[in-house]
Tab-separated table of N, CA, C and O in Angstrom:
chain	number	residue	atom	x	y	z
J	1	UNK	N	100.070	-67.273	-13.256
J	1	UNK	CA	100.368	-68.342	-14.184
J	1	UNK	C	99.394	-68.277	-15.358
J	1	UNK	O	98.182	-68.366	-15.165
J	2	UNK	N	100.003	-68.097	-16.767
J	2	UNK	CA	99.018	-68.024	-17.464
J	2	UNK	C	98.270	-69.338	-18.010
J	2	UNK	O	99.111	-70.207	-17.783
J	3	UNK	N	97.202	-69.957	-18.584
J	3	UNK	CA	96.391	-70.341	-18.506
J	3	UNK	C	96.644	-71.266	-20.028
J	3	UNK	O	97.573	-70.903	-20.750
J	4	UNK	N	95.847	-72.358	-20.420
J	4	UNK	CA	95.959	-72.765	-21.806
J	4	UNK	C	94.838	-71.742	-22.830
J	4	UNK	O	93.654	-71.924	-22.546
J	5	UNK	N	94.963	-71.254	-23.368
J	5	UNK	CA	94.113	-70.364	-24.403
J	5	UNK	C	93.198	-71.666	-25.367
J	5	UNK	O	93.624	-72.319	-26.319
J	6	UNK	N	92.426	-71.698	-24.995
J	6	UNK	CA	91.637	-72.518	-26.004
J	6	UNK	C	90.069	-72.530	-26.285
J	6	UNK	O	89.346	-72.282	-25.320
J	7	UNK	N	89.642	-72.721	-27.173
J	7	UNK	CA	88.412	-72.881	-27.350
J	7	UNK	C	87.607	-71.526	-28.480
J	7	UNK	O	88.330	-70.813	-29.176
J	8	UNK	N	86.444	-71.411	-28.480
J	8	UNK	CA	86.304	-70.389	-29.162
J	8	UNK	C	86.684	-68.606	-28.984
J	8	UNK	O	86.459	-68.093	-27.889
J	9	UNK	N	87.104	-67.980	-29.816
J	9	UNK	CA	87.433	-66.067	-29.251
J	9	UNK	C	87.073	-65.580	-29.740
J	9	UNK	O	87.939	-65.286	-30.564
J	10	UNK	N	85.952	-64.952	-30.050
J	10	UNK	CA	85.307	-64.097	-30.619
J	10	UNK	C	86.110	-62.988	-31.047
J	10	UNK	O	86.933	-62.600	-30.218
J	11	UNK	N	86.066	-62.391	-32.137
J	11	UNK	CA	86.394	-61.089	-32.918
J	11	UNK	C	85.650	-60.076	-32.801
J	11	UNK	O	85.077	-59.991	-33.887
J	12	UNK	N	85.220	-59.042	-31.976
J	12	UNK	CA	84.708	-57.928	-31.958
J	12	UNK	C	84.814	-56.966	-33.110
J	12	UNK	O	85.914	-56.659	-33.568
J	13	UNK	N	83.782	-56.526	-33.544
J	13	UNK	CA	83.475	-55.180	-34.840
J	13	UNK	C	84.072	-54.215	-34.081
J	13	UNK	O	84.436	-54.276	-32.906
J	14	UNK	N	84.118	-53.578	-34.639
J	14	UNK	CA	84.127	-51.517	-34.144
J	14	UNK	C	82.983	-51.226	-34.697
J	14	UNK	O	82.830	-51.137	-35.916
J	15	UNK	N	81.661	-50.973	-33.441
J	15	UNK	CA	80.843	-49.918	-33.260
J	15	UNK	C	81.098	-48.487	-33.107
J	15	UNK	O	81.792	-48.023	-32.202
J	16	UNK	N	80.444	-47.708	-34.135
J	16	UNK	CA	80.508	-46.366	-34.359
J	16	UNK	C	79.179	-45.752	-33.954
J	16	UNK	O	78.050	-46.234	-33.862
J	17	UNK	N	79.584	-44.745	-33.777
J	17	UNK	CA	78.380	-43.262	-33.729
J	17	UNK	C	78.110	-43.086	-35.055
J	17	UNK	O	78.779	-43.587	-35.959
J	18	UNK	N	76.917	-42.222	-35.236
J	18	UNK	CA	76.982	-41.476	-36.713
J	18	UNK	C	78.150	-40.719	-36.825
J	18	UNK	O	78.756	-40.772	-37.895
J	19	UNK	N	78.831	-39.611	-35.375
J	19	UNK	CA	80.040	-39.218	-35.495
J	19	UNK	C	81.367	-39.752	-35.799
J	19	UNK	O	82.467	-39.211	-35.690
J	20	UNK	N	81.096	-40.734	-36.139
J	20	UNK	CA	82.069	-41.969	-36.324
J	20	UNK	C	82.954	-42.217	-35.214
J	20	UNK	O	83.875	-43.029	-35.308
J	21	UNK	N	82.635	-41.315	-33.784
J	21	UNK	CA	83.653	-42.033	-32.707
J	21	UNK	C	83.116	-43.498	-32.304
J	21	UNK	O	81.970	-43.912	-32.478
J	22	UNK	N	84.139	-44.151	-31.758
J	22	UNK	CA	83.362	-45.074	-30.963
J	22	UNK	C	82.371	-45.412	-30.367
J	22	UNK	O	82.357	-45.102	-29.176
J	23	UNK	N	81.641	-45.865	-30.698
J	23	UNK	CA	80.226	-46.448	-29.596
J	23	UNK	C	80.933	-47.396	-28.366
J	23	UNK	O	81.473	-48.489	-28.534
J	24	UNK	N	80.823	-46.900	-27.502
J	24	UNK	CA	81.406	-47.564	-25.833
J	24	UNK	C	80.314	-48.680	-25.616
J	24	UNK	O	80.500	-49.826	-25.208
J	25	UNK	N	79.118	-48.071	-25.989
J	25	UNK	CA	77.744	-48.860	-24.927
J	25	UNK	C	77.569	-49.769	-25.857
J	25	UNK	O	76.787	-50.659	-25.523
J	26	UNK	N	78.117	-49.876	-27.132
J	26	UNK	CA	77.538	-50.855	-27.781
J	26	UNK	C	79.122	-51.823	-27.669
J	26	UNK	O	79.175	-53.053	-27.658
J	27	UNK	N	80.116	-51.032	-27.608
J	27	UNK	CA	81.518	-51.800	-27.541
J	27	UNK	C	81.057	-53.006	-25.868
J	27	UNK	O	81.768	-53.975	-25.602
J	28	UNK	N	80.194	-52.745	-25.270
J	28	UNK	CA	79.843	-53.267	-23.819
J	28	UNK	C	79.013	-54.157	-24.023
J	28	UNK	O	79.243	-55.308	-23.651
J	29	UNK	N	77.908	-53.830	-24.636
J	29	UNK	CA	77.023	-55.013	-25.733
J	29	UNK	C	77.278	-55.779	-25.795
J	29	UNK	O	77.029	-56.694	-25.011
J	30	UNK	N	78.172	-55.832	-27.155
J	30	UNK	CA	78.896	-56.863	-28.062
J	30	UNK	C	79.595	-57.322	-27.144
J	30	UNK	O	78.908	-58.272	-26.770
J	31	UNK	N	80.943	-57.300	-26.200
J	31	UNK	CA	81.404	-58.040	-25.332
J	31	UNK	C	80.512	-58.996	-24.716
J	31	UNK	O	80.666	-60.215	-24.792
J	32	UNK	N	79.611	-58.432	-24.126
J	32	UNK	CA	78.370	-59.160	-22.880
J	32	UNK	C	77.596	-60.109	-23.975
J	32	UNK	O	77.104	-61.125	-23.483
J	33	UNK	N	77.441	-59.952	-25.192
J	33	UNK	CA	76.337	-61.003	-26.155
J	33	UNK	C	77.709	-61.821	-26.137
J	33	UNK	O	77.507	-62.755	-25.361
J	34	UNK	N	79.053	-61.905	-26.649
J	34	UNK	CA	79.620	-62.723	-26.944
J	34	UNK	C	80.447	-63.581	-25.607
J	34	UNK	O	81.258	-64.446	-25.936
J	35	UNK	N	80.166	-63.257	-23.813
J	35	UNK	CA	79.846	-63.954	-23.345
J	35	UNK	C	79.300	-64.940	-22.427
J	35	UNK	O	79.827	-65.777	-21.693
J	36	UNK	N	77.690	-64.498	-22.755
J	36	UNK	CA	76.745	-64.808	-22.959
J	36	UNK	C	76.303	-66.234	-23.912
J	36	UNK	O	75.686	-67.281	-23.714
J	37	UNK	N	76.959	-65.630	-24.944
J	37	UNK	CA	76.700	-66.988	-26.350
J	37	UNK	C	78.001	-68.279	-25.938
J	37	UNK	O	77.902	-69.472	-26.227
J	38	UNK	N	79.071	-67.683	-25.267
J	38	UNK	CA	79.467	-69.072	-24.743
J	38	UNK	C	81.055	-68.782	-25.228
J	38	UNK	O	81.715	-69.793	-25.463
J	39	UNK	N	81.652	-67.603	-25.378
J	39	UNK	CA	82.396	-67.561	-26.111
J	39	UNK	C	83.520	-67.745	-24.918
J	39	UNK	O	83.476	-67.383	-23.742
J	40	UNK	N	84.843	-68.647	-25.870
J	40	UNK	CA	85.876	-68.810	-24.345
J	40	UNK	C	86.853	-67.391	-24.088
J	40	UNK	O	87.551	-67.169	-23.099
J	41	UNK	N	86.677	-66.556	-25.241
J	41	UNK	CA	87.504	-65.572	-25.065
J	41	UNK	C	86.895	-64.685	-26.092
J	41	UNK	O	85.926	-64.790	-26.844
J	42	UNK	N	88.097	-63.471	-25.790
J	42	UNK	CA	87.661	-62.199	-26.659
J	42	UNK	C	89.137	-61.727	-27.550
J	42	UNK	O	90.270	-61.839	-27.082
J	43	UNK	N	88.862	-61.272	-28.705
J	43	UNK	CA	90.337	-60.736	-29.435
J	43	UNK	C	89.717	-59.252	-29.668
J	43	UNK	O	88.496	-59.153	-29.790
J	44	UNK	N	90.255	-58.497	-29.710
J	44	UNK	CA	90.102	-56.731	-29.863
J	44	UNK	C	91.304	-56.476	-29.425
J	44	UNK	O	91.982	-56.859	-28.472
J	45	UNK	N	91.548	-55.206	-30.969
J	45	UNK	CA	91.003	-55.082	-32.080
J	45	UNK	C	91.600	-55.837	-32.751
J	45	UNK	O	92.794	-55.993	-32.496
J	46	UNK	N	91.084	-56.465	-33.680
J	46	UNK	CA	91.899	-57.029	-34.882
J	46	UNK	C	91.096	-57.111	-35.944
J	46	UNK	O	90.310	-56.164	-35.965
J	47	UNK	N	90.954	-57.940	-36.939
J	47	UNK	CA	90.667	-58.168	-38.428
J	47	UNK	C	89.062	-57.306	-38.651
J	47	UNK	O	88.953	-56.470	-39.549
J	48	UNK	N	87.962	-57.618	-37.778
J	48	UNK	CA	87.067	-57.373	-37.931
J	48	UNK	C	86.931	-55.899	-37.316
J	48	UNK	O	86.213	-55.056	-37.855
J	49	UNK	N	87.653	-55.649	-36.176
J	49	UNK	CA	87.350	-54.121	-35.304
J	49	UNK	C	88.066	-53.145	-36.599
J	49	UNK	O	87.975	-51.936	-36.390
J	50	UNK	N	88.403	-53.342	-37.231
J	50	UNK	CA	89.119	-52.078	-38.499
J	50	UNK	C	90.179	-51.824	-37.811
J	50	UNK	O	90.548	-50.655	-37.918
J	51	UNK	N	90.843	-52.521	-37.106
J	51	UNK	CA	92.259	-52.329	-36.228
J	51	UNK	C	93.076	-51.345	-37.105
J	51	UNK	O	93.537	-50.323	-36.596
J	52	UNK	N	93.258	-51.630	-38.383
J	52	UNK	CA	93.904	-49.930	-39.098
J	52	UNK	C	93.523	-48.284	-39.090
J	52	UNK	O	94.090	-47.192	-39.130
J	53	UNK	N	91.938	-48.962	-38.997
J	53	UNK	CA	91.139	-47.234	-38.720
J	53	UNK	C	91.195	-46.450	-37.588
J	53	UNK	O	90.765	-45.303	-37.467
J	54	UNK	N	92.034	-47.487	-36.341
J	54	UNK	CA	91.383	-46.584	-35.217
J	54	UNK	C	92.774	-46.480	-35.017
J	54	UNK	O	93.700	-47.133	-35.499
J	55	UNK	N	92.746	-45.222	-33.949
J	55	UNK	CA	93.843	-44.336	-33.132
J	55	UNK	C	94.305	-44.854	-32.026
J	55	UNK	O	93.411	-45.256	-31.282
J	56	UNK	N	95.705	-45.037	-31.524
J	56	UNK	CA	96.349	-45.679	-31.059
J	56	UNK	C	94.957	-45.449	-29.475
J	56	UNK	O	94.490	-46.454	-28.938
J	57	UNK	N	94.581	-44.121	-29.052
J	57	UNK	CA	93.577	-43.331	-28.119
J	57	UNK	C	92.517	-44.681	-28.329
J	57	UNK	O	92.243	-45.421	-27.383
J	58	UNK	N	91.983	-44.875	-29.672
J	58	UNK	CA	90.745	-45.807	-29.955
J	58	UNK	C	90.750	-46.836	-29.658
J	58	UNK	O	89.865	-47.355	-28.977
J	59	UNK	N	91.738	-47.398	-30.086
J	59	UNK	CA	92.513	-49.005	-29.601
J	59	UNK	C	92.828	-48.921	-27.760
J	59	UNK	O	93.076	-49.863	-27.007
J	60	UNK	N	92.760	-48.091	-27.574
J	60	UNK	CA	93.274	-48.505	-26.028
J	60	UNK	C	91.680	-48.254	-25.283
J	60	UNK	O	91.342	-48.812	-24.240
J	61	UNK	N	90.748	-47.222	-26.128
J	61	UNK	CA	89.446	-47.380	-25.316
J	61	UNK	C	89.029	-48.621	-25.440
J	61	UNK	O	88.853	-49.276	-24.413
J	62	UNK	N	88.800	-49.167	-26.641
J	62	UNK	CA	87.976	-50.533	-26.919
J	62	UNK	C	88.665	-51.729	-26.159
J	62	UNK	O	87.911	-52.483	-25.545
J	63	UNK	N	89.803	-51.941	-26.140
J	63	UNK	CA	90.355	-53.048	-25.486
J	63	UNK	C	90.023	-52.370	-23.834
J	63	UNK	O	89.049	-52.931	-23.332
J	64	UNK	N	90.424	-51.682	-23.261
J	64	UNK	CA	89.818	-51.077	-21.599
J	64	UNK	C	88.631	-51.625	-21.568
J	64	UNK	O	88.416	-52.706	-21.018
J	65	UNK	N	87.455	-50.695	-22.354
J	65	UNK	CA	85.982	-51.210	-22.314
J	65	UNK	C	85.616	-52.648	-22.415
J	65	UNK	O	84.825	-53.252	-21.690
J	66	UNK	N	86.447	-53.207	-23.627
J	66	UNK	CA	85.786	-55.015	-23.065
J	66	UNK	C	85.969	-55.369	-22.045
J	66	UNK	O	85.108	-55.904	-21.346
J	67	UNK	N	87.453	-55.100	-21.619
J	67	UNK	CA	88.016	-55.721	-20.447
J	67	UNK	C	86.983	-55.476	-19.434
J	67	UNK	O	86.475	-56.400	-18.798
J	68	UNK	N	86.627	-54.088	-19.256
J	68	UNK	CA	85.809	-53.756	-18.275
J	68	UNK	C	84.336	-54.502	-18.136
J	68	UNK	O	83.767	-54.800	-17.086
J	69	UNK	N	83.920	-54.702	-19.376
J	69	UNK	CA	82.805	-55.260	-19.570
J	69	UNK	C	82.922	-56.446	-19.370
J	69	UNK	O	81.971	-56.815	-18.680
J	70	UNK	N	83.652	-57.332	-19.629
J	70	UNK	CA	83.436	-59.002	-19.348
J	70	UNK	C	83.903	-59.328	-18.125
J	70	UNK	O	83.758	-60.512	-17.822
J	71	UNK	N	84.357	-58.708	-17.428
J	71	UNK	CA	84.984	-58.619	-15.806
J	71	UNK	C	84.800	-59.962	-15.250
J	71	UNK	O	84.028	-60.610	-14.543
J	72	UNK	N	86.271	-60.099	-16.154
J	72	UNK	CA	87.153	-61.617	-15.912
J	72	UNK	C	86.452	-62.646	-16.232
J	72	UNK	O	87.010	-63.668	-15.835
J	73	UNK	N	85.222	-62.900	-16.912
J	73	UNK	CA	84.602	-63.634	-17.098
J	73	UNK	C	85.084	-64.970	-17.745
J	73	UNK	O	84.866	-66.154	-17.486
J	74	UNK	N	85.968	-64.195	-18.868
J	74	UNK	CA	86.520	-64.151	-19.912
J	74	UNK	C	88.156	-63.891	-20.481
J	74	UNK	O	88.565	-62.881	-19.909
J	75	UNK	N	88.966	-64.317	-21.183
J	75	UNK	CA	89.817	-63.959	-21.202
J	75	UNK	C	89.622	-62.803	-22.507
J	75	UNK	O	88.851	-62.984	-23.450
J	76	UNK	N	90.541	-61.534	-22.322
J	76	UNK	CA	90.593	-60.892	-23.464
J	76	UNK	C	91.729	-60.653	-23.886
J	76	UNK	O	92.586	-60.569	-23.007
J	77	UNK	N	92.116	-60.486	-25.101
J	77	UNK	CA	93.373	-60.799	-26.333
J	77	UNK	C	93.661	-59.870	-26.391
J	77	UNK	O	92.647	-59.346	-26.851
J	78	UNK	N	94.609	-58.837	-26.226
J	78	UNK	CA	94.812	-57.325	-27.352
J	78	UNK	C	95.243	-57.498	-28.293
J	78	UNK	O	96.267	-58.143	-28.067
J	79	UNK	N	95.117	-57.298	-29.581
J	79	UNK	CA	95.983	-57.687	-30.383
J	79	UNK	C	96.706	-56.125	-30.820
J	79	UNK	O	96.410	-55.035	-30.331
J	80	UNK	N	97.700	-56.398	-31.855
J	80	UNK	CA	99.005	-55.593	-31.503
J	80	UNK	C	99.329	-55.400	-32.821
J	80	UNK	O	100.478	-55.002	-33.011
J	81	UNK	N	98.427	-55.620	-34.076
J	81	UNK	CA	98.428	-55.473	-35.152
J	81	UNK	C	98.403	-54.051	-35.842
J	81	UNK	O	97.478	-53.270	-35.619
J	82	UNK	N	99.687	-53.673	-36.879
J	82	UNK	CA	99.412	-52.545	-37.324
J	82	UNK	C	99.699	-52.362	-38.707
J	82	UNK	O	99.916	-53.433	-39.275
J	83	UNK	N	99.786	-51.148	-39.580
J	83	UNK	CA	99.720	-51.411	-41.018
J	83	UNK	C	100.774	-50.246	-40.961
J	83	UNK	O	100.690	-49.176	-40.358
J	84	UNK	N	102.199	-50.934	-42.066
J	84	UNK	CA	103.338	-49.570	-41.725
J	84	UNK	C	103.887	-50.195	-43.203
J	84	UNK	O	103.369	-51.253	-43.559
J	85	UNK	N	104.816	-49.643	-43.993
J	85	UNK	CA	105.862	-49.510	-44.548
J	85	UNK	C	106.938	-50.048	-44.447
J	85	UNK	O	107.873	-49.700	-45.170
């Protein structure tokens, strides 16, 4: 049964390498600081993660990795946003 969605959801960045792949350990970070700070949920990727820059591959690590990281703590959002023609 799903649940009422409410309260604050944090927006996750996209952490990079200098190689510009993904940073995982910091994608694990940022989940765990945001909740930690009290946050009622999580959205990734969207407005702030560069949800246009990353690869369908990128988008499915970062949303896995929060998930993995806030282990259920938390609810997390995928969002489903894309940029087309």
């Amino acid at each position: 049964r799903m649940k009422d969605f409410r309260g604050i959801y944090g927006i996750m960045t996209a952490p990079y390498k200098a190689n510009y792949d993904l940073d995982v350990e910091d994608i694990r970070r940022e989940a765990e600081f945001c909740v930690r700070a009290g946050a009622h949920g999580i959205v990734v990727p969207v407005n702030a993660s560069e949800f246009f820059l990353l690869s369908e591959e990128e988008r499915n690590l970062f949303v896995r990795e929060t998930v993995e990281a806030t282990a259920g703590r938390v609810p997390v959002i995928a969002g489903v946003a894309a940029t087309t023609t």
